[in-house]
Amino acid sequence: MRIPGRTVALFASAAALAVALGGCKPPPEGADGKPQYPVHFDTPSARPHTTTRAALYSRGDSGSGVRELQARLRQVQWLNDGPTGEYDDLTEQAVSGFQGKRGLPRTGRVDNVTWQRLLAMTHRPGQWELYLMGGQPAAPPDPRCLTGRVLCVSKTSRTLRWMIDGRTLTTVSVRFGSQYTPTREGVFSIYWKSRHHVSTLYDSPMPYAMFFSGGQAIHYSYDFAAHGYAGGSHGCVNVRDEGAIASLFAQVRDGDRVVVYR
């Protein structure tokens, strides 16, 4: 590469001064008799240029960032399912649709431009927007759950642990009663199981019902399975995973304890 003469002169003067002051040795001379300097000069034409935007999230990714992305896509009605925390084909389609509607390249991947546009149109999702369809971590079990056979129900984390002698065998997401029909808290016992129960008060199905306090039971909920935490029960503990509640129903016995706590 050709180095301007003035730049060479400046380096030569600096090298001579360093020698005079007892500094470093001057650089070696090349075949042309001129000093060789370990200096590299970039010109604008030599710098790499690309129009590709790096993806923040794309198909196959998972984690809390993807869960927030899905919650925000739900807010602008580009995604109906989830959030699941898994960047699947439905999420990719939703991102692509969002991008196309706003004149952005329909890549299906979330780059910084797409993310900033989505942030501007949405609010920060809350806990139960992020876990609308369940999947949240369970709270530590109440001390009253650590002995015997117990259905340990946390209102804080909205989870139910099936525990035997302090060991958790199953954990499922649950939903509770509304403000006007709250789920009772305390220590109870299963006193009746009804596989195909239908509520006489609300005329609604309550499959795999396990009653623990008056008319309140732990049971499968079609509404919870369809709408997640967007709804609520009339005081019962709803389970949205039908396979999980079917397994619990087969294991739980009359007399097993139920602990409902904050």
PDB file of C-alpha atoms in Angstrom:
ATOM      1  CA  MET A   1       0.000   0.000   0.000  1.00  0.00           C
ATOM      2  CA  ARG A   2       1.273   3.477  -0.832  1.00  0.00           C
ATOM      3  CA  ILE A   3       1.719   5.704   2.248  1.00  0.00           C
ATOM      4  CA  PRO A   4       1.642   9.508   1.691  1.00  0.00           C
ATOM      5  CA  GLY A   5       5.122  11.097   1.840  1.00  0.00           C
ATOM      6  CA  ARG A   6       4.159  13.524   4.563  1.00  0.00           C
ATOM      7  CA  THR A   7       3.021  10.627   6.822  1.00  0.00           C
ATOM      8  CA  VAL A   8       6.341   8.826   6.240  1.00  0.00           C
ATOM      9  CA  ALA A   9       8.258  11.962   7.091  1.00  0.00           C
ATOM     10  CA  LEU A  10       6.342  12.375  10.348  1.00  0.00           C
ATOM     11  CA  PHE A  11       7.044   8.791  11.370  1.00  0.00           C
ATOM     12  CA  ALA A  12      10.693   9.128  10.451  1.00  0.00           C
ATOM     13  CA  SER A  13      11.041  12.275  12.557  1.00  0.00           C
ATOM     14  CA  ALA A  14       9.362  10.537  15.495  1.00  0.00           C
ATOM     15  CA  ALA A  15      11.675   7.539  15.159  1.00  0.00           C
ATOM     16  CA  ALA A  16      14.758   9.757  15.072  1.00  0.00           C
ATOM     17  CA  LEU A  17      13.615  11.613  18.182  1.00  0.00           C
ATOM     18  CA  ALA A  18      13.021   8.299  19.994  1.00  0.00           C
ATOM     19  CA  VAL A  19      16.568   7.172  19.228  1.00  0.00           C
ATOM     20  CA  ALA A  20      17.979  10.483  20.400  1.00  0.00           C
ATOM     21  CA  LEU A  21      16.161  10.161  23.684  1.00  0.00           C
ATOM     22  CA  GLY A  22      17.259   6.538  24.200  1.00  0.00           C
ATOM     23  CA  GLY A  23      13.876   5.096  23.225  1.00  0.00           C
ATOM     24  CA  CYS A  24      12.994   2.193  20.975  1.00  0.00           C
ATOM     25  CA  LYS A  25      15.001   1.255  17.931  1.00  0.00           C
ATOM     26  CA  PRO A  26      13.909   2.725  14.607  1.00  0.00           C
ATOM     27  CA  PRO A  27      11.933   0.408  12.338  1.00  0.00           C
ATOM     28  CA  PRO A  28      13.888  -1.749   9.852  1.00  0.00           C
ATOM     29  CA  GLU A  29      14.337  -0.637   6.275  1.00  0.00           C
ATOM     30  CA  GLY A  30      12.667  -2.399   3.372  1.00  0.00           C
ATOM     31  CA  ALA A  31      14.145  -3.437   0.023  1.00  0.00           C
ATOM     32  CA  ASP A  32      13.563   0.065  -1.293  1.00  0.00           C
ATOM     33  CA  GLY A  33      15.604   1.585   1.558  1.00  0.00           C
ATOM     34  CA  LYS A  34      12.524   3.100   3.230  1.00  0.00           C
ATOM     35  CA  PRO A  35      11.425   2.326   6.792  1.00  0.00           C
ATOM     36  CA  GLN A  36       8.740  -0.362   7.240  1.00  0.00           C
ATOM     37  CA  TYR A  37       6.018   0.663   9.678  1.00  0.00           C
ATOM     38  CA  PRO A  38       3.441  -1.671  11.253  1.00  0.00           C
ATOM     39  CA  VAL A  39       0.715   0.733  10.242  1.00  0.00           C
ATOM     40  CA  HIS A  40      -2.450  -0.151   8.311  1.00  0.00           C
ATOM     41  CA  PHE A  41      -4.649   2.509   6.755  1.00  0.00           C
ATOM     42  CA  ASP A  42      -8.271   1.739   5.812  1.00  0.00           C
ATOM     43  CA  THR A  43      -9.941   3.605   3.033  1.00  0.00           C
ATOM     44  CA  PRO A  44     -13.732   3.879   2.916  1.00  0.00           C
ATOM     45  CA  SER A  45     -13.890   1.570  -0.101  1.00  0.00           C
ATOM     46  CA  ALA A  46     -11.992  -1.139   1.795  1.00  0.00           C
ATOM     47  CA  ARG A  47     -14.456  -1.348   4.725  1.00  0.00           C
ATOM     48  CA  PRO A  48     -17.022  -4.135   4.621  1.00  0.00           C
ATOM     49  CA  HIS A  49     -20.554  -3.041   3.830  1.00  0.00           C
ATOM     50  CA  THR A  50     -23.694  -5.059   4.500  1.00  0.00           C
ATOM     51  CA  THR A  51     -27.415  -4.395   4.636  1.00  0.00           C
ATOM     52  CA  THR A  52     -28.166  -7.567   6.649  1.00  0.00           C
ATOM     53  CA  ARG A  53     -29.658  -6.896  10.107  1.00  0.00           C
ATOM     54  CA  ALA A  54     -28.701  -9.331  12.833  1.00  0.00           C
ATOM     55  CA  ALA A  55     -31.585 -11.358  14.255  1.00  0.00           C
ATOM     56  CA  LEU A  56     -32.364 -10.936  17.952  1.00  0.00           C
ATOM     57  CA  TYR A  57     -34.762 -13.909  17.902  1.00  0.00           C
ATOM     58  CA  SER A  58     -35.539 -16.493  15.244  1.00  0.00           C
ATOM     59  CA  ARG A  59     -37.142 -19.910  14.862  1.00  0.00           C
ATOM     60  CA  GLY A  60     -35.692 -22.469  17.243  1.00  0.00           C
ATOM     61  CA  ASP A  61     -34.852 -19.935  19.970  1.00  0.00           C
ATOM     62  CA  SER A  62     -36.385 -20.218  23.429  1.00  0.00           C
ATOM     63  CA  GLY A  63     -36.411 -18.446  26.777  1.00  0.00           C
ATOM     64  CA  SER A  64     -37.829 -15.428  28.559  1.00  0.00           C
ATOM     65  CA  GLY A  65     -37.074 -13.053  25.666  1.00  0.00           C
ATOM     66  CA  VAL A  66     -39.133 -15.173  23.278  1.00  0.00           C
ATOM     67  CA  ARG A  67     -41.926 -15.345  25.855  1.00  0.00           C
ATOM     68  CA  GLU A  68     -42.006 -11.529  26.050  1.00  0.00           C
ATOM     69  CA  LEU A  69     -41.999 -11.301  22.246  1.00  0.00           C
ATOM     70  CA  GLN A  70     -45.003 -13.620  22.074  1.00  0.00           C
ATOM     71  CA  ALA A  71     -46.855 -11.680  24.782  1.00  0.00           C
ATOM     72  CA  ARG A  72     -46.339  -8.440  22.851  1.00  0.00           C
ATOM     73  CA  LEU A  73     -47.460 -10.060  19.592  1.00  0.00           C
ATOM     74  CA  ARG A  74     -50.636 -11.117  21.405  1.00  0.00           C
ATOM     75  CA  GLN A  75     -51.228  -7.513  22.461  1.00  0.00           C
ATOM     76  CA  VAL A  76     -51.339  -6.402  18.795  1.00  0.00           C
ATOM     77  CA  GLN A  77     -53.382  -9.507  17.855  1.00  0.00           C
ATOM     78  CA  TRP A  78     -50.772 -11.131  15.650  1.00  0.00           C
ATOM     79  CA  LEU A  79     -50.556 -14.236  17.838  1.00  0.00           C
ATOM     80  CA  ASN A  80     -53.385 -16.156  19.480  1.00  0.00           C
ATOM     81  CA  ASP A  81     -51.519 -19.021  21.134  1.00  0.00           C
ATOM     82  CA  GLY A  82     -49.002 -18.927  23.966  1.00  0.00           C
ATOM     83  CA  PRO A  83     -46.847 -17.409  25.201  1.00  0.00           C
ATOM     84  CA  THR A  84     -44.856 -20.630  25.345  1.00  0.00           C
ATOM     85  CA  GLY A  85     -41.266 -19.336  25.328  1.00  0.00           C
ATOM     86  CA  GLU A  86     -40.561 -21.412  22.192  1.00  0.00           C
ATOM     87  CA  TYR A  87     -40.029 -19.616  18.858  1.00  0.00           C
ATOM     88  CA  ASP A  88     -42.128 -21.983  16.724  1.00  0.00           C
ATOM     89  CA  ASP A  89     -43.757 -21.796  13.290  1.00  0.00           C
ATOM     90  CA  LEU A  90     -46.744 -19.831  14.613  1.00  0.00           C
ATOM     91  CA  THR A  91     -44.441 -17.213  16.124  1.00  0.00           C
ATOM     92  CA  GLU A  92     -42.475 -16.991  12.879  1.00  0.00           C
ATOM     93  CA  GLN A  93     -45.702 -16.450  10.915  1.00  0.00           C
ATOM     94  CA  ALA A  94     -46.857 -13.791  13.368  1.00  0.00           C
ATOM     95  CA  VAL A  95     -43.569 -11.897  13.119  1.00  0.00           C
ATOM     96  CA  SER A  96     -43.642 -12.099   9.321  1.00  0.00           C
ATOM     97  CA  GLY A  97     -47.197 -10.740   9.249  1.00  0.00           C
ATOM     98  CA  PHE A  98     -46.315  -7.919  11.639  1.00  0.00           C
ATOM     99  CA  GLN A  99     -43.312  -6.985   9.496  1.00  0.00           C
ATOM    100  CA  GLY A 100     -45.242  -7.017   6.216  1.00  0.00           C
ATOM    101  CA  LYS A 101     -48.023  -4.826   7.626  1.00  0.00           C
ATOM    102  CA  ARG A 102     -45.431  -2.175   8.486  1.00  0.00           C
ATOM    103  CA  GLY A 103     -43.402  -2.279   5.293  1.00  0.00           C
ATOM    104  CA  LEU A 104     -40.501  -4.212   6.805  1.00  0.00           C
ATOM    105  CA  PRO A 105     -38.827  -7.200   5.126  1.00  0.00           C
ATOM    106  CA  ARG A 106     -40.933 -10.288   5.873  1.00  0.00           C
ATOM    107  CA  THR A 107     -38.108 -12.423   7.249  1.00  0.00           C
ATOM    108  CA  GLY A 108     -39.994 -13.992  10.161  1.00  0.00           C
ATOM    109  CA  ARG A 109     -36.942 -13.143  12.294  1.00  0.00           C
ATOM    110  CA  VAL A 110     -36.907 -10.374  14.886  1.00  0.00           C
ATOM    111  CA  ASP A 111     -34.176  -7.840  14.159  1.00  0.00           C
ATOM    112  CA  ASN A 112     -33.650  -4.598  16.073  1.00  0.00           C
ATOM    113  CA  VAL A 113     -35.882  -2.554  13.741  1.00  0.00           C
ATOM    114  CA  THR A 114     -38.772  -5.009  14.120  1.00  0.00           C
ATOM    115  CA  TRP A 115     -38.286  -5.193  17.896  1.00  0.00           C
ATOM    116  CA  GLN A 116     -38.240  -1.404  18.339  1.00  0.00           C
ATOM    117  CA  ARG A 117     -41.408  -1.070  16.252  1.00  0.00           C
ATOM    118  CA  LEU A 118     -43.141  -3.712  18.377  1.00  0.00           C
ATOM    119  CA  LEU A 119     -41.981  -2.069  21.627  1.00  0.00           C
ATOM    120  CA  ALA A 120     -43.448   1.261  20.511  1.00  0.00           C
ATOM    121  CA  MET A 121     -46.857  -0.335  19.938  1.00  0.00           C
ATOM    122  CA  THR A 122     -47.127  -2.415  23.118  1.00  0.00           C
ATOM    123  CA  HIS A 123     -46.742  -2.229  26.888  1.00  0.00           C
ATOM    124  CA  ARG A 124     -44.451  -4.307  29.049  1.00  0.00           C
ATOM    125  CA  PRO A 125     -46.309  -7.582  29.694  1.00  0.00           C
ATOM    126  CA  GLY A 126     -47.147  -8.506  33.258  1.00  0.00           C
ATOM    127  CA  GLN A 127     -46.549 -11.839  34.957  1.00  0.00           C
ATOM    128  CA  TRP A 128     -49.814 -13.431  33.857  1.00  0.00           C
ATOM    129  CA  GLU A 129     -49.550 -12.113  30.313  1.00  0.00           C
ATOM    130  CA  LEU A 130     -46.178 -13.859  30.072  1.00  0.00           C
ATOM    131  CA  TYR A 131     -47.640 -17.064  31.528  1.00  0.00           C
ATOM    132  CA  LEU A 132     -51.160 -16.721  30.172  1.00  0.00           C
ATOM    133  CA  MET A 133     -51.387 -20.425  29.342  1.00  0.00           C
ATOM    134  CA  GLY A 134     -49.347 -21.685  32.304  1.00  0.00           C
ATOM    135  CA  GLY A 135     -45.809 -23.013  32.435  1.00  0.00           C
ATOM    136  CA  GLN A 136     -44.691 -20.737  35.277  1.00  0.00           C
ATOM    137  CA  PRO A 137     -42.321 -22.063  37.964  1.00  0.00           C
ATOM    138  CA  ALA A 138     -43.929 -23.313  41.161  1.00  0.00           C
ATOM    139  CA  ALA A 139     -43.572 -21.546  44.489  1.00  0.00           C
ATOM    140  CA  PRO A 140     -41.852 -23.382  47.360  1.00  0.00           C
ATOM    141  CA  PRO A 141     -44.283 -25.755  49.076  1.00  0.00           C
ATOM    142  CA  ASP A 142     -46.014 -24.674  52.251  1.00  0.00           C
ATOM    143  CA  PRO A 143     -44.570 -26.419  55.373  1.00  0.00           C
ATOM    144  CA  ARG A 144     -47.950 -28.121  55.833  1.00  0.00           C
ATOM    145  CA  CYS A 145     -47.352 -29.946  52.538  1.00  0.00           C
ATOM    146  CA  LEU A 146     -44.170 -31.723  53.593  1.00  0.00           C
ATOM    147  CA  THR A 147     -45.689 -34.818  55.183  1.00  0.00           C
ATOM    148  CA  GLY A 148     -48.199 -37.348  53.902  1.00  0.00           C
ATOM    149  CA  ARG A 149     -50.229 -37.246  50.680  1.00  0.00           C
ATOM    150  CA  VAL A 150     -51.004 -33.638  49.790  1.00  0.00           C
ATOM    151  CA  LEU A 151     -52.354 -31.549  46.933  1.00  0.00           C
ATOM    152  CA  CYS A 152     -50.306 -28.404  47.629  1.00  0.00           C
ATOM    153  CA  VAL A 153     -51.916 -25.384  45.940  1.00  0.00           C
ATOM    154  CA  SER A 154     -50.102 -22.017  45.759  1.00  0.00           C
ATOM    155  CA  LYS A 155     -52.136 -18.921  44.914  1.00  0.00           C
ATOM    156  CA  THR A 156     -48.942 -16.882  44.481  1.00  0.00           C
ATOM    157  CA  SER A 157     -47.460 -18.980  41.687  1.00  0.00           C
ATOM    158  CA  ARG A 158     -50.834 -20.417  40.569  1.00  0.00           C
ATOM    159  CA  THR A 159     -49.539 -23.947  40.693  1.00  0.00           C
ATOM    160  CA  LEU A 160     -50.526 -27.263  42.242  1.00  0.00           C
ATOM    161  CA  ARG A 161     -47.960 -29.782  43.458  1.00  0.00           C
ATOM    162  CA  TRP A 162     -48.957 -33.399  44.068  1.00  0.00           C
ATOM    163  CA  MET A 163     -46.653 -34.399  46.927  1.00  0.00           C
ATOM    164  CA  ILE A 164     -46.045 -37.542  48.954  1.00  0.00           C
ATOM    165  CA  ASP A 165     -43.856 -37.291  52.074  1.00  0.00           C
ATOM    166  CA  GLY A 166     -42.280 -34.028  50.905  1.00  0.00           C
ATOM    167  CA  ARG A 167     -41.482 -35.221  47.387  1.00  0.00           C
ATOM    168  CA  THR A 168     -43.138 -33.488  44.418  1.00  0.00           C
ATOM    169  CA  LEU A 169     -44.471 -36.022  41.901  1.00  0.00           C
ATOM    170  CA  THR A 170     -46.393 -33.672  39.601  1.00  0.00           C
ATOM    171  CA  THR A 171     -46.709 -29.914  39.119  1.00  0.00           C
ATOM    172  CA  VAL A 172     -49.522 -28.299  37.102  1.00  0.00           C
ATOM    173  CA  SER A 173     -50.712 -24.749  36.452  1.00  0.00           C
ATOM    174  CA  VAL A 174     -54.038 -23.872  38.090  1.00  0.00           C
ATOM    175  CA  ARG A 175     -56.585 -21.066  38.110  1.00  0.00           C
ATOM    176  CA  PHE A 176     -58.742 -19.848  40.974  1.00  0.00           C
ATOM    177  CA  GLY A 177     -62.030 -18.128  41.735  1.00  0.00           C
ATOM    178  CA  SER A 178     -62.745 -14.505  40.945  1.00  0.00           C
ATOM    179  CA  GLN A 179     -62.947 -11.626  43.405  1.00  0.00           C
ATOM    180  CA  TYR A 180     -66.591 -12.410  44.164  1.00  0.00           C
ATOM    181  CA  THR A 181     -66.211 -16.204  44.333  1.00  0.00           C
ATOM    182  CA  PRO A 182     -62.736 -16.698  45.833  1.00  0.00           C
ATOM    183  CA  THR A 183     -61.140 -20.075  46.382  1.00  0.00           C
ATOM    184  CA  ARG A 184     -60.972 -20.805  50.104  1.00  0.00           C
ATOM    185  CA  GLU A 185     -57.591 -21.032  51.794  1.00  0.00           C
ATOM    186  CA  GLY A 186     -56.574 -23.492  54.492  1.00  0.00           C
ATOM    187  CA  VAL A 187     -56.171 -27.225  55.040  1.00  0.00           C
ATOM    188  CA  PHE A 188     -58.898 -29.525  53.694  1.00  0.00           C
ATOM    189  CA  SER A 189     -59.395 -33.163  52.676  1.00  0.00           C
ATOM    190  CA  ILE A 190     -60.726 -34.760  49.509  1.00  0.00           C
ATOM    191  CA  TYR A 191     -64.172 -36.030  50.475  1.00  0.00           C
ATOM    192  CA  TRP A 192     -65.675 -36.950  47.092  1.00  0.00           C
ATOM    193  CA  LYS A 193     -64.446 -37.706  43.572  1.00  0.00           C
ATOM    194  CA  SER A 194     -66.687 -37.440  40.507  1.00  0.00           C
ATOM    195  CA  ARG A 195     -65.202 -38.314  37.101  1.00  0.00           C
ATOM    196  CA  HIS A 196     -67.985 -36.854  34.882  1.00  0.00           C
ATOM    197  CA  HIS A 197     -69.368 -34.203  37.215  1.00  0.00           C
ATOM    198  CA  VAL A 198     -71.598 -31.365  36.003  1.00  0.00           C
ATOM    199  CA  SER A 199     -72.275 -28.345  38.220  1.00  0.00           C
ATOM    200  CA  THR A 200     -75.946 -28.093  39.151  1.00  0.00           C
ATOM    201  CA  LEU A 201     -75.462 -24.454  40.201  1.00  0.00           C
ATOM    202  CA  TYR A 202     -73.742 -23.195  37.034  1.00  0.00           C
ATOM    203  CA  ASP A 203     -74.725 -26.015  34.616  1.00  0.00           C
ATOM    204  CA  SER A 204     -71.100 -26.406  33.528  1.00  0.00           C
ATOM    205  CA  PRO A 205     -68.968 -29.558  33.174  1.00  0.00           C
ATOM    206  CA  MET A 206     -66.389 -30.292  35.890  1.00  0.00           C
ATOM    207  CA  PRO A 207     -64.515 -33.410  34.656  1.00  0.00           C
ATOM    208  CA  TYR A 208     -62.218 -35.204  37.110  1.00  0.00           C
ATOM    209  CA  ALA A 209     -63.711 -33.271  40.038  1.00  0.00           C
ATOM    210  CA  MET A 210     -62.114 -33.820  43.446  1.00  0.00           C
ATOM    211  CA  PHE A 211     -64.156 -31.964  46.068  1.00  0.00           C
ATOM    212  CA  PHE A 212     -62.360 -30.567  49.110  1.00  0.00           C
ATOM    213  CA  SER A 213     -64.524 -27.740  50.556  1.00  0.00           C
ATOM    214  CA  GLY A 214     -68.303 -27.584  50.052  1.00  0.00           C
ATOM    215  CA  GLY A 215     -68.873 -27.123  46.314  1.00  0.00           C
ATOM    216  CA  GLN A 216     -65.246 -26.236  45.625  1.00  0.00           C
ATOM    217  CA  ALA A 217     -63.216 -28.859  43.801  1.00  0.00           C
ATOM    218  CA  ILE A 218     -60.042 -29.387  41.841  1.00  0.00           C
ATOM    219  CA  HIS A 219     -61.113 -30.234  38.279  1.00  0.00           C
ATOM    220  CA  TYR A 220     -60.339 -29.915  34.581  1.00  0.00           C
ATOM    221  CA  SER A 221     -61.556 -26.705  32.900  1.00  0.00           C
ATOM    222  CA  TYR A 222     -62.248 -26.414  29.175  1.00  0.00           C
ATOM    223  CA  ASP A 223     -62.304 -22.622  29.519  1.00  0.00           C
ATOM    224  CA  PHE A 224     -58.910 -22.527  31.220  1.00  0.00           C
ATOM    225  CA  ALA A 225     -57.502 -24.745  28.472  1.00  0.00           C
ATOM    226  CA  ALA A 226     -58.864 -22.373  25.806  1.00  0.00           C
ATOM    227  CA  HIS A 227     -58.356 -18.934  27.368  1.00  0.00           C
ATOM    228  CA  GLY A 228     -55.776 -19.351  30.117  1.00  0.00           C
ATOM    229  CA  TYR A 229     -55.700 -16.763  32.876  1.00  0.00           C
ATOM    230  CA  ALA A 230     -57.961 -14.437  30.903  1.00  0.00           C
ATOM    231  CA  GLY A 231     -60.869 -16.005  32.836  1.00  0.00           C
ATOM    232  CA  GLY A 232     -61.553 -17.426  36.274  1.00  0.00           C
ATOM    233  CA  SER A 233     -63.565 -20.048  38.154  1.00  0.00           C
ATOM    234  CA  HIS A 234     -66.482 -19.806  40.562  1.00  0.00           C
ATOM    235  CA  GLY A 235     -64.192 -20.821  43.419  1.00  0.00           C
ATOM    236  CA  CYS A 236     -62.843 -24.127  42.174  1.00  0.00           C
ATOM    237  CA  VAL A 237     -59.212 -24.894  41.418  1.00  0.00           C
ATOM    238  CA  ASN A 238     -59.100 -25.239  37.617  1.00  0.00           C
ATOM    239  CA  VAL A 239     -56.518 -27.382  35.809  1.00  0.00           C
ATOM    240  CA  ARG A 240     -55.919 -26.842  32.066  1.00  0.00           C
ATOM    241  CA  ASP A 241     -53.850 -29.968  31.365  1.00  0.00           C
ATOM    242  CA  GLU A 242     -56.385 -32.771  30.875  1.00  0.00           C
ATOM    243  CA  GLY A 243     -53.768 -35.504  30.807  1.00  0.00           C
ATOM    244  CA  ALA A 244     -52.283 -34.292  34.095  1.00  0.00           C
ATOM    245  CA  ILE A 245     -55.620 -34.033  35.900  1.00  0.00           C
ATOM    246  CA  ALA A 246     -56.649 -37.481  34.634  1.00  0.00           C
ATOM    247  CA  SER A 247     -53.448 -38.897  36.132  1.00  0.00           C
ATOM    248  CA  LEU A 248     -54.021 -37.042  39.424  1.00  0.00           C
ATOM    249  CA  PHE A 249     -57.607 -38.256  39.592  1.00  0.00           C
ATOM    250  CA  ALA A 250     -56.383 -41.844  39.342  1.00  0.00           C
ATOM    251  CA  GLN A 251     -53.805 -41.377  42.112  1.00  0.00           C
ATOM    252  CA  VAL A 252     -55.596 -39.187  44.664  1.00  0.00           C
ATOM    253  CA  ARG A 253     -57.689 -40.931  47.309  1.00  0.00           C
ATOM    254  CA  ASP A 254     -60.534 -39.796  49.490  1.00  0.00           C
ATOM    255  CA  GLY A 255     -58.994 -38.366  52.665  1.00  0.00           C
ATOM    256  CA  ASP A 256     -55.848 -36.996  50.977  1.00  0.00           C
ATOM    257  CA  ARG A 257     -55.105 -33.464  52.177  1.00  0.00           C
ATOM    258  CA  VAL A 258     -55.478 -30.249  50.179  1.00  0.00           C
ATOM    259  CA  VAL A 259     -53.487 -27.203  51.303  1.00  0.00           C
ATOM    260  CA  VAL A 260     -54.419 -23.885  49.653  1.00  0.00           C
ATOM    261  CA  TYR A 261     -52.077 -21.040  50.606  1.00  0.00           C
ATOM    262  CA  ARG A 262     -50.749 -17.689  49.454  1.00  0.00           C
TER     263      ARG A 262
END
